[in-house]
Coordinates of C-alpha atoms and ligand atoms in Angstrom, one line a residue:
Chain N
X14 CA 16.3 -23.1 -14.0
X15 CA 16.8 -20.1 -11.7
X16 CA 16.4 -17.8 -14.6
X17 CA 13.2 -19.5 -15.6
X18 CA 11.8 -19.2 -12.0
X19 CA 12.7 -15.5 -11.9
X20 CA 11.0 -15.0 -15.2
X21 CA 7.9 -16.8 -13.9
X22 CA 8.0 -14.8 -10.7
X23 CA 7.9 -11.4 -12.6
X24 CA 5.3 -12.7 -15.0
X25 CA 3.1 -13.7 -12.0
X26 CA 3.5 -10.3 -10.4
X27 CA 2.7 -8.6 -13.6
X28 CA -0.4 -10.7 -13.9
X29 CA -1.6 -9.9 -10.4
X30 CA -0.8 -6.2 -11.0
X31 CA -3.0 -6.1 -14.1
X32 CA -5.6 -8.3 -12.5
X33 CA -5.9 -5.8 -9.6
X34 CA -6.2 -2.9 -12.1
X35 CA -8.9 -4.8 -13.9
X36 CA -10.8 -5.3 -10.6
X37 CA -10.7 -1.5 -10.0
X38 CA -11.8 -0.9 -13.6
X39 CA -14.9 -3.0 -12.9
X40 CA -16.2 -0.7 -10.2
X41 CA -15.5 2.7 -11.8
X42 CA -17.6 4.8 -9.5
X43 CA -16.2 3.5 -6.2
X44 CA -12.6 3.6 -7.6
X45 CA -13.0 7.2 -8.9
X46 CA -14.2 8.4 -5.5
X47 CA -11.4 6.8 -3.6
X48 CA -8.8 8.0 -6.1
X49 CA -10.2 11.6 -5.9
X50 CA -10.2 11.6 -2.1
X51 CA -6.5 10.5 -2.2
X52 CA -5.7 13.0 -5.0
X53 CA -7.2 15.9 -3.1
X54 CA -5.5 15.0 0.2
X55 CA -2.1 14.8 -1.6
X56 CA -2.7 17.9 -3.7
X57 CA -3.4 20.2 -0.7
X58 CA 0.0 20.0 1.0
X59 CA 1.8 19.8 -2.4
X60 CA 0.1 23.0 -3.5
X61 CA 1.0 24.9 -0.3
X62 CA 4.6 23.6 -0.6
X63 CA 4.8 25.0 -4.2
X64 CA 3.5 28.4 -3.0
X65 CA 6.0 28.5 -0.2
X66 CA 8.9 27.6 -2.5
X67 CA 7.8 30.5 -4.7
X68 CA 7.7 33.0 -1.8
X69 CA 11.2 31.8 -0.9
X70 CA 12.3 32.4 -4.4
X71 CA 10.9 35.9 -4.5
X72 CA 12.4 36.8 -1.1
X73 CA 15.8 35.7 -2.3
X74 CA 15.4 38.1 -5.3
X75 CA 14.6 40.8 -2.9
X76 CA 17.6 40.0 -0.7
X77 CA 19.7 41.4 -3.5
X78 CA 17.9 44.6 -3.1
X79 CA 19.0 44.9 0.5
X80 CA 20.7 48.2 1.4
X81 CA 23.0 49.5 4.1
X82 CA 22.4 52.9 5.8
X83 CA 25.6 54.4 7.1
X84 CA 24.8 57.0 9.8
X85 CA 27.8 59.4 10.2
X86 CA 28.7 61.3 13.3
X87 CA 26.7 64.5 13.8
X88 CA 29.7 66.8 13.4
X89 CA 31.0 65.3 10.1
X90 CA 31.2 68.1 7.6
X91 CA 29.4 67.6 4.3
X92 CA 32.7 67.7 2.4
X93 CA 34.2 64.8 4.4
X94 CA 30.9 62.9 3.9
X95 CA 30.9 63.3 0.2
X96 CA 34.6 62.3 0.1
X97 CA 33.9 59.2 2.1
X98 CA 31.0 58.3 -0.3
X99 CA 33.3 58.6 -3.3
X100 CA 35.9 56.5 -1.6
X101 CA 33.4 53.8 -0.7
X102 CA 32.3 53.7 -4.4
X103 CA 35.7 52.3 -5.2
X104 CA 35.2 49.2 -3.0
X105 CA 34.7 46.1 -5.0
X106 CA 31.7 44.9 -3.0
X107 CA 29.8 48.1 -3.2
X108 CA 27.6 48.9 -6.2
X109 CA 26.2 52.4 -5.7
X110 CA 26.3 55.0 -2.9
X111 CA 24.2 58.0 -2.2
X112 CA 25.2 60.7 0.1
X113 CA 22.4 62.5 2.0
X114 CA 23.5 65.5 4.1
X115 CA 22.0 66.3 7.5
X116 CA 20.1 69.1 5.9
X117 CA 18.6 66.9 3.3
X118 CA 17.7 64.4 5.9
X119 CA 15.8 67.0 7.8
X120 CA 14.1 68.3 4.8
X121 CA 13.0 64.8 3.9
X122 CA 11.8 64.1 7.4
X123 CA 9.9 67.4 7.4
X124 CA 8.1 66.5 4.3
X125 CA 7.3 63.0 5.4
X126 CA 6.3 63.7 9.0
X127 CA 4.6 67.1 8.7
X128 CA 6.0 68.1 12.1
X129 CA 7.1 71.5 10.8
X130 CA 6.3 73.6 13.8
X131 CA 7.8 71.1 16.2
X132 CA 11.0 70.9 14.3
X133 CA 11.3 74.6 14.1
X134 CA 11.5 74.8 17.9
X135 CA 14.6 72.6 18.0
X136 CA 17.9 74.4 18.4
X137 CA 19.9 72.2 16.0
X138 CA 19.3 69.6 13.4
X139 CA 18.9 66.3 15.3
X140 CA 19.5 64.2 12.2
X141 CA 22.9 62.9 11.1
X142 CA 24.2 62.8 7.5
X143 CA 23.6 59.4 5.9
X144 CA 25.3 57.4 3.2
X145 CA 23.0 54.8 1.6
X146 CA 24.9 51.9 0.1
X147 CA 23.8 49.3 -2.4
X148 CA 26.1 46.3 -2.1
X149 CA 27.3 44.6 -5.2
X150 CA 25.0 41.9 -6.5
X151 CA 26.2 38.6 -5.3
X152 CA 27.3 40.1 -2.0
X153 CA 24.0 39.4 -0.5
X154 CA 25.0 36.1 1.2
X155 CA 24.9 36.7 4.9
X156 CA 28.6 36.2 5.5
X157 CA 29.9 38.6 2.8
X158 CA 27.3 41.1 3.7
X159 CA 28.2 41.0 7.4
X160 CA 31.9 41.3 6.7
X161 CA 31.1 44.4 4.6
X162 CA 29.0 45.7 7.5
X163 CA 31.8 45.2 10.0
X164 CA 34.3 47.0 7.8
X165 CA 31.9 49.9 7.4
X166 CA 31.1 50.0 11.1
X167 CA 34.8 50.2 12.0
X168 CA 35.4 53.4 10.0
X169 CA 36.1 56.5 12.1
X170 CA 33.3 58.7 10.8
X171 CA 30.6 56.1 11.1
X172 CA 28.3 56.1 14.0
X173 CA 26.2 53.2 12.9
X174 CA 26.1 50.9 9.9
X175 CA 22.6 49.4 9.6
X176 CA 21.4 46.6 7.3
X177 CA 17.8 47.2 6.2
X178 CA 16.8 43.6 6.3
X179 CA 14.6 43.2 9.2
X180 CA 11.5 42.9 7.1
X181 CA 13.3 40.2 5.1
X182 CA 14.1 38.3 8.3
X183 CA 10.5 38.6 9.3
X184 CA 9.4 37.2 6.0
X185 CA 11.8 34.3 6.5
X186 CA 10.4 33.5 10.0
X187 CA 6.9 33.5 8.5
X188 CA 8.1 31.2 5.8
X189 CA 9.7 28.9 8.4
X190 CA 6.4 28.8 10.4
X191 CA 4.6 28.2 7.1
X192 CA 6.9 25.3 6.3
X193 CA 6.3 23.7 9.7
X194 CA 2.6 24.1 9.3
X195 CA 2.7 22.5 5.9
X196 CA 4.7 19.6 7.3
X197 CA 2.1 18.9 9.9
X198 CA -0.7 19.2 7.4
X199 CA 1.2 16.9 5.1
X200 CA 1.6 14.3 7.9
X201 CA -2.0 14.5 8.9
X202 CA -3.3 14.2 5.3
X203 CA -0.9 11.4 4.6
X204 CA -2.3 9.6 7.6
X205 CA -5.8 10.2 6.3
X206 CA -4.8 8.8 2.9
X207 CA -3.4 5.7 4.8
X208 CA -6.8 5.3 6.5
X209 CA -8.8 5.8 3.4
X210 CA -6.8 3.1 1.5
X211 CA -6.8 0.9 4.6
X212 CA -10.5 1.1 4.9
X213 CA -11.1 0.5 1.2
X214 CA -8.9 -2.5 1.2
X215 CA -10.6 -3.8 4.4
X216 CA -14.0 -3.7 2.6
X217 CA -12.4 -5.4 -0.4
X218 CA -11.1 -8.2 1.9
X219 CA -14.5 -8.6 3.5
X220 CA -16.1 -8.8 0.1
X221 CA -13.8 -11.6 -0.9
X222 CA -13.8 -13.7 2.3
X223 CA -15.2 -16.8 0.4
X224 CA -12.4 -16.5 -2.2
X225 CA -9.7 -16.1 0.5
X226 CA -11.0 -19.2 2.3
X227 CA -11.0 -21.3 -0.9
X228 CA -7.5 -20.1 -1.7
X229 CA -6.2 -21.0 1.7
X230 CA -7.9 -24.4 1.4
X231 CA -6.0 -25.3 -1.7
X232 CA -2.7 -24.2 -0.3
X233 CA -2.5 -20.5 -0.8
X234 CA 0.1 -18.8 1.5
X235 CA -0.7 -15.5 3.2
X236 CA 1.7 -13.8 0.7
X237 CA -0.3 -15.1 -2.2
X238 CA -3.6 -13.9 -0.6
X239 CA -2.0 -10.5 0.2
X240 CA -0.5 -9.8 -3.2
X241 CA -3.6 -8.6 -5.1
X242 CA -4.6 -6.4 -2.3
X243 CA -1.2 -4.8 -2.1
X244 CA -1.4 -4.1 -5.8
X245 CA -4.9 -2.6 -5.3
X246 CA -3.3 -0.2 -2.8
X247 CA -0.5 0.4 -5.3
X248 CA -3.0 1.4 -8.0
X249 CA -5.0 3.6 -5.6
X250 CA -1.9 5.4 -4.5
X251 CA -0.5 5.8 -8.0
X252 CA -3.7 7.0 -9.5
X253 CA -4.3 9.3 -6.5
X254 CA -0.9 10.8 -7.0
X255 CA -1.6 11.4 -10.7
X256 CA -4.8 13.1 -9.8
X257 CA -3.0 15.3 -7.2
X258 CA -0.5 16.3 -9.9
X259 CA -3.3 17.2 -12.3
X260 CA -5.1 19.2 -9.6
X261 CA -1.9 21.1 -8.9
X262 CA -1.4 21.8 -12.5
X263 CA -4.9 23.1 -13.0
X264 CA -4.9 25.2 -9.9
X265 CA -1.6 26.9 -10.6
X266 CA -2.6 27.4 -14.2
X267 CA -5.6 29.2 -12.9
X268 CA -3.8 31.5 -10.5
X269 CA -0.6 32.0 -12.6
X270 CA -2.2 34.8 -14.8
X271 CA -3.0 37.2 -11.9
X272 CA 0.2 36.3 -10.1
X273 CA 2.4 37.1 -13.1
X274 CA 0.5 40.3 -13.7
X275 CA 1.1 41.3 -10.1
X276 CA 4.8 40.5 -10.4
X277 CA 5.0 42.7 -13.6
X278 CA 3.5 45.6 -11.6
X279 CA 6.4 45.4 -9.2
X280 CA 8.7 45.2 -12.1
X281 CA 9.8 41.8 -11.0
X282 CA 11.4 39.1 -13.1
X283 CA 9.3 36.6 -11.1
X284 CA 7.1 34.0 -12.8
X285 CA 5.2 31.3 -10.9
X286 CA 7.2 28.1 -10.9
X287 CA 5.0 25.2 -10.1
X288 CA 7.8 22.5 -9.8
X289 CA 5.9 20.4 -12.3
X290 CA 8.8 18.0 -13.0
X291 CA 9.6 17.4 -9.4
X292 CA 5.9 16.9 -8.5
X293 CA 5.4 14.6 -11.4
X294 CA 7.7 12.1 -9.8
X295 CA 7.1 12.9 -6.1
X296 CA 3.3 12.8 -6.0
X297 CA 2.7 9.4 -7.7
X298 CA 5.7 7.9 -5.9
X299 CA 4.5 9.2 -2.5
X300 CA 0.9 8.1 -3.2
X301 CA 2.2 4.6 -4.3
X302 CA 4.1 4.2 -1.1
X303 CA 1.2 5.3 1.0
X304 CA -1.1 2.9 -1.0
X305 CA 1.0 -0.2 -0.5
X306 CA 1.6 0.7 3.2
X307 CA -2.1 1.2 3.8
X308 CA -3.0 -2.0 2.1
X309 CA -0.3 -3.9 4.0
X310 CA -1.7 -2.7 7.3
X311 CA -5.2 -3.6 6.4
X312 CA -4.4 -7.0 5.1
X313 CA -2.1 -7.8 8.0
X314 CA -5.0 -7.1 10.4
X315 CA -7.6 -9.2 8.6
X316 CA -5.8 -12.0 6.8
X317 CA -5.3 -14.1 9.9
X318 CA -9.0 -13.8 10.9
X319 CA -10.1 -15.4 7.6
X320 CA -9.4 -19.1 7.8
X321 CA -11.3 -22.0 6.3
X322 CA -13.9 -23.7 8.5
Chain G
X10 CA -0.6 -43.0 5.0
X11 CA -3.0 -41.6 7.6
X12 CA -2.6 -42.5 11.3
X13 CA -4.6 -41.3 14.3
X14 CA -3.3 -42.1 17.7
X15 CA -5.5 -41.4 20.8
X16 CA -6.9 -38.2 19.2
X17 CA -9.3 -35.9 21.1
X18 CA -10.9 -32.9 19.6
X19 CA -12.7 -30.5 21.9
X20 CA -14.2 -27.4 20.4
X21 CA -14.0 -24.0 22.2
X22 CA -17.6 -24.5 23.5
X23 CA -16.2 -27.6 25.4
X24 CA -18.1 -30.0 23.1
X25 CA -15.9 -33.1 22.6
X26 CA -16.3 -34.1 18.9
X27 CA -13.7 -36.8 18.9
X28 CA -12.7 -38.9 22.0
X29 CA -9.5 -41.0 21.9
X30 CA -9.7 -42.0 18.3
X31 CA -7.1 -44.4 16.8
X32 CA -7.0 -45.9 13.4
X33 CA -4.7 -46.2 10.4
X34 CA -5.2 -46.0 6.6
X35 CA -2.6 -47.5 4.3
X36 CA -1.0 -45.9 1.3
X37 CA -3.3 -46.4 -1.7
X38 CA -6.2 -47.6 0.4
X39 CA -9.8 -46.4 -0.2
X40 CA -12.1 -46.1 2.8
X41 CA -15.5 -44.7 3.7
X42 CA -16.2 -42.8 6.9
X43 CA -19.7 -43.3 8.2
X44 CA -21.7 -42.6 11.3
X45 CA -24.7 -40.6 12.5
X46 CA -25.1 -36.9 12.1
X47 CA -22.8 -35.2 14.6
X48 CA -20.6 -38.3 15.0
X49 CA -17.5 -36.4 14.2
X50 CA -16.9 -37.2 10.5
X51 CA -16.3 -33.7 9.3
X52 CA -14.2 -33.0 12.3
X53 CA -12.0 -36.0 11.5
X54 CA -11.4 -34.8 7.9
X55 CA -10.7 -31.3 9.1
X56 CA -8.0 -32.6 11.4
X57 CA -6.4 -34.3 8.4
X58 CA -6.7 -31.1 6.3
X59 CA -5.4 -29.0 9.2
X60 CA -8.5 -26.9 9.1
X61 CA -8.7 -27.8 12.8
X62 CA -6.0 -29.0 15.2
X63 CA -6.4 -31.9 17.6
X64 CA -6.7 -31.0 21.3
X65 CA -4.8 -34.2 22.3
X66 CA -3.1 -37.1 20.6
X67 CA -1.1 -37.3 17.3
X68 CA -2.2 -37.2 13.7
X69 CA 0.3 -38.5 11.1
X70 CA -0.1 -38.0 7.4
X71 CA 2.4 -39.2 4.8
X72 CA 5.0 -39.7 7.7
X73 CA 4.5 -36.1 8.8
X74 CA 3.4 -35.3 12.4
X75 CA 0.7 -32.7 12.0
X76 CA 0.8 -31.7 15.6
X77 CA 4.2 -30.4 15.0
X78 CA 3.6 -28.6 11.8
X79 CA 4.0 -24.8 12.1
X80 CA 1.4 -22.4 10.8
X81 CA 3.8 -21.3 8.0
X82 CA 4.1 -24.8 6.6
X83 CA 0.3 -25.5 6.5
X84 CA -0.2 -24.1 3.0
X85 CA 2.5 -26.3 1.6
X86 CA 1.1 -29.3 3.4
X87 CA -2.4 -28.6 2.0
X88 CA -1.0 -28.7 -1.5
X89 CA -0.5 -32.4 -1.0
X90 CA -4.1 -33.0 0.1
X91 CA -7.0 -32.9 -2.3
X92 CA -10.2 -31.7 -0.7
X93 CA -13.8 -32.2 -2.0
X94 CA -16.8 -30.7 -0.3
X95 CA -20.5 -31.2 -0.4
X96 CA -21.0 -27.6 -1.4
X97 CA -18.1 -27.6 -3.9
X98 CA -16.5 -24.3 -2.7
X99 CA -16.1 -23.0 -6.2
X100 CA -15.4 -19.4 -7.1
X101 CA -18.5 -18.2 -8.9
X102 CA -16.9 -15.2 -10.7
X103 CA -14.3 -17.4 -12.4
X104 CA -14.5 -19.9 -15.2
X105 CA -14.3 -23.6 -14.8
X106 CA -10.8 -23.5 -16.2
X107 CA -9.7 -20.8 -13.7
X108 CA -11.3 -22.7 -10.8
X109 CA -9.4 -25.9 -11.6
X110 CA -6.2 -23.9 -12.3
X111 CA -6.2 -22.2 -8.9
X112 CA -4.0 -24.8 -7.0
X113 CA -1.5 -24.7 -9.8
X114 CA -1.4 -20.9 -9.9
X115 CA -0.8 -20.9 -6.2
X116 CA 2.0 -23.4 -6.6
X117 CA 3.6 -21.2 -9.2
X118 CA 3.4 -23.5 -12.1
X119 CA 4.1 -22.1 -15.5
X120 CA 1.5 -21.2 -18.0
X121 CA 1.9 -24.1 -20.4
X122 CA 2.0 -26.7 -17.6
X123 CA -1.2 -25.2 -16.1
X124 CA -3.1 -25.5 -19.4
X125 CA -1.9 -29.1 -19.9
X126 CA -2.8 -30.3 -16.4
X127 CA -6.1 -28.5 -16.1
X128 CA -7.3 -30.0 -19.4
X129 CA -6.1 -33.5 -18.3
X130 CA -8.1 -33.1 -15.0
X131 CA -11.2 -31.9 -16.8
X132 CA -10.9 -34.7 -19.2
X133 CA -10.8 -37.2 -16.4
X134 CA -14.1 -35.9 -14.9
X135 CA -15.7 -35.6 -18.3
X136 CA -15.9 -31.8 -18.5
X137 CA -13.4 -30.9 -21.2
X138 CA -16.0 -29.0 -23.2
X139 CA -17.0 -26.7 -20.3
X140 CA -13.7 -25.0 -19.7
X141 CA -15.0 -21.5 -20.5
X142 CA -18.3 -21.9 -18.5
X143 CA -19.0 -20.2 -15.2
X144 CA -19.9 -22.6 -12.4
X145 CA -23.4 -21.1 -12.2
X146 CA -24.1 -22.5 -15.7
X147 CA -23.4 -26.1 -14.6
X148 CA -25.7 -28.7 -13.0
X149 CA -25.0 -29.8 -9.4
X150 CA -23.3 -33.0 -10.5
X151 CA -21.1 -31.0 -13.0
X152 CA -20.2 -28.5 -10.3
X153 CA -19.1 -31.4 -8.0
X154 CA -17.0 -32.8 -10.8
X155 CA -15.3 -29.4 -11.2
X156 CA -14.6 -29.5 -7.5
X157 CA -13.0 -33.0 -7.9
X158 CA -10.9 -31.9 -10.9
X159 CA -9.6 -29.0 -8.7
X160 CA -8.8 -31.4 -5.9
X161 CA -6.8 -33.8 -8.1
X162 CA -5.2 -31.3 -10.6
X163 CA -1.9 -31.1 -8.7
X164 CA -1.8 -34.9 -8.2
X165 CA -2.0 -35.1 -4.4
X166 CA -1.3 -38.5 -2.8
X167 CA -4.3 -38.1 -0.5
X168 CA -7.9 -37.3 -1.6
X169 CA -10.5 -36.4 1.1
X170 CA -14.2 -35.9 0.4
X171 CA -16.9 -34.8 2.9
X172 CA -20.3 -35.9 1.7
X173 CA -19.4 -35.5 -2.0
X174 CA -22.7 -36.9 -3.1
X175 CA -24.9 -35.3 -0.5
X176 CA -27.0 -33.2 -3.0
X177 CA -27.0 -35.6 -5.9
X178 CA -29.5 -38.2 -7.2
X179 CA -28.5 -41.9 -6.9
X180 CA -27.2 -42.2 -10.5
X181 CA -25.0 -39.2 -10.3
X182 CA -23.8 -40.3 -6.8
X183 CA -22.8 -43.7 -8.3
X184 CA -20.9 -41.9 -11.1
X185 CA -19.0 -39.6 -8.6
X186 CA -18.1 -42.6 -6.4
X187 CA -16.9 -44.4 -9.5
X188 CA -14.7 -41.4 -10.3
X189 CA -13.1 -41.7 -6.8
X190 CA -12.4 -45.3 -7.4
X191 CA -10.6 -44.5 -10.6
X192 CA -8.3 -42.1 -8.7
X193 CA -7.7 -44.8 -6.1
X194 CA -6.8 -47.3 -8.8
X195 CA -3.8 -45.1 -9.9
X196 CA -2.5 -45.1 -6.3
X197 CA -4.2 -42.2 -4.5
X198 CA -5.3 -42.7 -0.9
X199 CA -9.0 -41.9 -0.8
X200 CA -11.0 -41.2 2.3
X201 CA -14.7 -40.3 1.9
X202 CA -17.3 -39.3 4.6
X203 CA -20.8 -40.3 3.5
X204 CA -24.3 -40.9 4.7
X205 CA -25.3 -42.9 1.7
X206 CA -25.1 -46.4 3.3
X207 CA -26.9 -48.1 0.4
X208 CA -24.4 -46.9 -2.1
X209 CA -21.4 -47.6 0.1
X210 CA -22.5 -51.1 0.9
X211 CA -22.7 -51.9 -2.8
X212 CA -19.0 -51.0 -3.1
X213 CA -16.4 -53.3 -1.5
X214 CA -14.2 -50.9 0.4
X215 CA -13.2 -50.6 4.0
X216 CA -15.7 -48.7 6.2
X217 CA -14.7 -46.7 9.3
X218 CA -17.8 -46.1 11.5
X219 CA -17.9 -43.4 14.1
X220 CA -20.3 -43.1 17.0
X221 CA -20.2 -40.1 19.4
X222 CA -16.6 -39.4 18.4
X223 CA -15.4 -43.0 18.9
X224 CA -14.9 -46.0 16.6
X225 CA -18.2 -47.9 16.6
Ligands
LIG420 N1 -16.9 -25.3 15.1 C1 -17.6 -26.0 16.0 N2 -17.8 -25.5 17.3 C2 -18.4 -26.3 18.2 N3 -18.9 -27.5 18.0 C3 -18.7 -28.0 16.8 C4 -18.0 -27.3 15.7 N4 -18.0 -28.1 14.6 C5 -18.7 -29.2 15.0 N5 -19.1 -29.2 16.2 C6 -19.8 -30.3 17.0 O1 -19.0 -31.4 16.9 C7 -19.8 -32.6 16.7 C8 -19.3 -33.3 15.5 O2 -19.5 -32.5 14.3 P1 -19.2 -32.9 12.9 O3 -19.5 -31.8 12.0 O4 -17.8 -33.5 12.9 O5 -20.2 -34.1 12.7 P2 -20.5 -34.9 11.4 O6 -20.3 -36.4 11.7 O7 -19.8 -34.4 10.2 O8 -22.1 -34.7 11.2 P3 -22.9 -34.5 9.8 O9 -23.1 -35.9 9.3 O10 -24.2 -33.9 10.3 O11 -22.1 -33.7 8.9 C9 -21.2 -32.1 16.5 O12 -21.9 -32.3 17.7 C10 -21.1 -30.6 16.3 O13 -22.2 -29.9 16.9
LIG421 MG1 -20.3 -33.4 8.4

């Protein structure tokens, strides 16, 4: 008996679900417009999110390329410097070292700055010898890197061990700001999706006032009246989410050519990852939840106003 | 079956449509509700169907005190009341079958039972061949019979009708009234508001006459 009732229950829901879809099918123009509005509103934050995730991925690749500059004391002789460099090369967490004497540093600076005459007036070379260290790949996690940095800093000949990562940290801050911006945008656009669906359902309710009155007259509960509208919201959200996914796919397909060429120019392994699988689940699901919620809010407000007279 | 005890109905505009009305209708009885236009006939039926609530006094239907019935229970109560209106209240974008099936769908009946009962109800009102028609394609009398089929399809113990013959010619009116008598003969309590004194007087049923919201 219970099994039969349950079976009936699902059958009825399925019927209402298909009935609602049929209703939408009967007004293709209006349905298409609503679904497109929802799709675009969902695609925008999703697209920005995908771009952000890609930037994060790139920057994590670059993080491996971070290097440490070891400024030695002024009076360290070249011989000692070279020795130190060779010694460092044996450390397991160091990949490559490059020793640059104070003279080399000055020559490089001369070339880069063009301040020849000024430098000539100086009594001694103001630049220290430097060892440039490339940490072993896999040592780029913050903690390991900082432990390496500490050990280097504590060496006698070292004046200053400096991690060249400031630009990376800047990029991270920008990313973080971008993430927050996208969150706010996503919230605002979700709200507008809610309003669009709510308003569409409201109009549908007003269009079917007579029907609602008759249903209530012959004993229809609020839940019964509500059900087809909830499924209408369900379909709007689901279809809107699917449209958003398609929009995302086409947009990223459109920009992936130039982006991948750009990456190749930088000799990067990077290819645009559009998170297709993740978005294929997330967008329709999110749309569906917004759709049902928007419909629920709209129906809740108007259902009690429509009573038989 | 239906009992009114000192019932007052005052509309929000302060108009008093019913004033201290008391009467009783037995189970299985058939009665006509008459009176001038504005006497309060529709108001009285709306109180029984819980479309309106009394301002004062008690209404009992089937041993249930309607004054105490909460809003959530109203739909379930209405499933036990068959309602017929002058303007049919049919859904014009659905077939005759779907219109009549509506109360059963709402009650969650299964598919086979719905088909069986809808056809039985349509058979009783003589419209078995019109299942697939839209209400628009039917005459006024036929539409009214669809409305009656919908009202009786879930076999309610009480059948209310507000001017069911208001738009029909005398022959059709006679036919519709005869239909109500048939339902009454199988035990349904029938209560019909009507202007058609000539027709009513030819039938030997109890008459409840209203005048300015009181028993005349
Ligand atoms: N919703 C309402 N708001 C205010 N007054 C109303 C309302 N409904 C009915 N009335 C008033 O209550 C009185 C009784 O109305 P009711 O509709 O019950 O009369 P009736 O006997 O059915 O008349 P008729 O034969 O014309 O249908 C009338 O004076 C009417 O104007
Ligand atoms: Mg009336």
